[in-house]
Amino acid sequence: MKSSAFFNFEKVLENGSTFMTHLSFSNKNGLNQAVVGGLYSFPFKDKTNKINRIYIGCFNRLDDALIPSVSIMMDKYTFGLSYDIYNNDLSGAKLKQNGFEIALSVSLGKKRNEWMRTIFD
């Protein structure tokens, strides 16, 4: 049995940039995981004058890992790069298995807002 809850919020700032927050909690077989973090984005235009965004920020998987993250959102594609910096004591040898994560997502279908795309679209 697995249960989860999450909260996402993105606020547009005066200069067209945004600040995004994320909170999530999940429980699976008695193991709890909580993630909290945020990203700051700033817009940029491509050759066709479409507004795209770069997101930079950090998440914390509580009692497990710190996760710096960078994402680039262009038209219907989002490319992300993050790095897990583990801070737990699960390994008996005290070896930390840090790792990169690369993500590519494609947005299919209608956008929620034509004037403002977010990382949650």
CSV table of C-alpha atoms in Angstrom, one decimal:
chain,number,residue,atom,x,y,z
A,1,MET,CA,0.0,0.0,0.0
A,2,LYS,CA,1.3,3.4,-0.9
A,3,SER,CA,0.0,6.9,0.0
A,4,SER,CA,1.2,10.2,-1.1
A,5,ALA,CA,0.4,13.9,-0.9
A,6,PHE,CA,2.0,16.9,-2.6
A,7,PHE,CA,1.7,20.7,-2.9
A,8,ASN,CA,3.0,22.7,-5.8
A,9,PHE,CA,2.8,26.5,-6.2
A,10,GLU,CA,4.4,28.9,-8.7
A,11,LYS,CA,4.2,32.7,-8.3
A,12,VAL,CA,4.9,35.1,-11.2
A,13,LEU,CA,7.0,38.0,-10.1
A,14,GLU,CA,6.9,41.5,-11.5
A,15,ASN,CA,9.8,41.1,-13.9
A,16,GLY,CA,8.3,38.0,-15.5
A,17,SER,CA,10.4,35.6,-13.5
A,18,THR,CA,8.8,33.1,-11.1
A,19,PHE,CA,9.4,31.3,-7.8
A,20,MET,CA,8.2,27.8,-7.5
A,21,THR,CA,7.8,25.7,-4.3
A,22,HIS,CA,7.2,22.0,-3.9
A,23,LEU,CA,6.3,19.9,-0.9
A,24,SER,CA,5.6,16.2,-1.0
A,25,PHE,CA,5.2,13.3,1.4
A,26,SER,CA,4.9,9.6,0.6
A,27,ASN,CA,4.6,6.4,2.6
A,28,LYS,CA,5.2,2.9,1.2
A,29,ASN,CA,5.3,-0.2,3.4
A,30,GLY,CA,6.0,2.0,6.5
A,31,LEU,CA,8.9,3.9,4.9
A,32,ASN,CA,8.3,7.7,4.9
A,33,GLN,CA,9.8,10.2,2.4
A,34,ALA,CA,9.4,13.9,2.5
A,35,VAL,CA,10.7,16.4,-0.1
A,36,VAL,CA,10.7,20.2,0.2
A,37,GLY,CA,12.3,22.7,-2.1
A,38,GLY,CA,12.0,25.5,-4.6
A,39,LEU,CA,13.1,26.8,-7.9
A,40,TYR,CA,13.6,30.3,-9.3
A,41,SER,CA,13.0,30.8,-13.0
A,42,PHE,CA,13.8,33.6,-15.4
A,43,PRO,CA,12.4,34.0,-19.0
A,44,PHE,CA,14.4,34.2,-22.2
A,45,LYS,CA,13.3,34.4,-25.8
A,46,ASP,CA,14.4,32.2,-28.7
A,47,LYS,CA,14.7,33.1,-32.4
A,48,THR,CA,11.0,32.8,-32.9
A,49,ASN,CA,10.4,35.2,-29.9
A,50,LYS,CA,8.7,32.4,-27.8
A,51,ILE,CA,9.2,32.9,-24.1
A,52,ASN,CA,11.1,30.0,-22.5
A,53,ARG,CA,12.3,29.6,-19.0
A,54,ILE,CA,15.4,28.4,-17.0
A,55,TYR,CA,14.7,27.1,-13.5
A,56,ILE,CA,17.5,26.9,-10.9
A,57,GLY,CA,17.0,25.7,-7.3
A,58,CYS,CA,17.3,23.0,-4.8
A,59,PHE,CA,15.3,20.3,-3.1
A,60,ASN,CA,15.9,18.4,0.1
A,61,ARG,CA,14.7,14.8,0.5
A,62,LEU,CA,14.6,15.1,4.3
A,63,ASP,CA,17.2,12.9,6.2
A,64,ASP,CA,18.4,11.5,2.8
A,65,ALA,CA,19.7,13.9,0.1
A,66,LEU,CA,20.2,17.5,-1.0
A,67,ILE,CA,19.3,17.9,-4.7
A,68,PRO,CA,20.5,20.9,-6.7
A,69,SER,CA,18.5,21.2,-9.9
A,70,VAL,CA,18.6,23.1,-13.2
A,71,SER,CA,15.8,22.8,-15.9
A,72,ILE,CA,15.4,24.5,-19.2
A,73,MET,CA,11.8,24.7,-20.6
A,74,MET,CA,11.5,25.4,-24.3
A,75,ASP,CA,8.3,25.3,-26.3
A,76,LYS,CA,6.9,21.8,-25.6
A,77,TYR,CA,10.2,20.3,-24.2
A,78,THR,CA,11.7,20.4,-20.8
A,79,PHE,CA,15.3,19.3,-20.1
A,80,GLY,CA,16.4,18.9,-16.5
A,81,LEU,CA,19.7,18.0,-14.7
A,82,SER,CA,20.0,17.3,-11.0
A,83,TYR,CA,22.5,15.8,-8.7
A,84,ASP,CA,21.7,13.8,-5.5
A,85,ILE,CA,24.1,14.6,-2.7
A,86,TYR,CA,23.3,11.9,-0.1
A,87,ASN,CA,23.6,12.8,3.6
A,88,ASN,CA,22.2,9.6,5.2
A,89,ASP,CA,24.1,6.8,7.1
A,90,LEU,CA,22.5,3.8,5.3
A,91,SER,CA,25.9,2.4,4.1
A,92,GLY,CA,27.9,0.5,6.7
A,93,ALA,CA,31.1,1.6,5.0
A,94,LYS,CA,30.0,5.2,5.0
A,95,LEU,CA,30.3,5.5,1.3
A,96,LYS,CA,28.1,8.1,-0.3
A,97,GLN,CA,26.6,7.1,-3.6
A,98,ASN,CA,26.0,10.5,-5.2
A,99,GLY,CA,24.4,10.6,-8.6
A,100,PHE,CA,23.3,12.6,-11.6
A,101,GLU,CA,19.8,12.5,-13.0
A,102,ILE,CA,18.9,13.7,-16.5
A,103,ALA,CA,15.3,14.2,-17.5
A,104,LEU,CA,13.6,15.0,-20.8
A,105,SER,CA,9.9,15.5,-21.0
A,106,VAL,CA,7.6,16.4,-23.9
A,107,SER,CA,4.3,18.3,-23.4
A,108,LEU,CA,1.6,16.8,-25.6
A,109,GLY,CA,-1.8,18.4,-26.0
A,110,LYS,CA,-3.2,21.8,-25.1
A,111,LYS,CA,-1.4,24.1,-22.7
A,112,ARG,CA,-3.2,25.4,-19.6
A,113,ASN,CA,-2.2,28.9,-20.4
A,114,GLU,CA,-1.1,30.3,-23.7
A,115,TRP,CA,0.6,33.3,-22.1
A,116,MET,CA,2.4,31.6,-19.2
A,117,ARG,CA,3.8,28.1,-19.2
A,118,THR,CA,5.1,26.6,-16.0
A,119,ILE,CA,7.2,23.7,-15.1
A,120,PHE,CA,4.0,22.0,-13.9
A,121,ASP,CA,2.4,22.0,-17.4
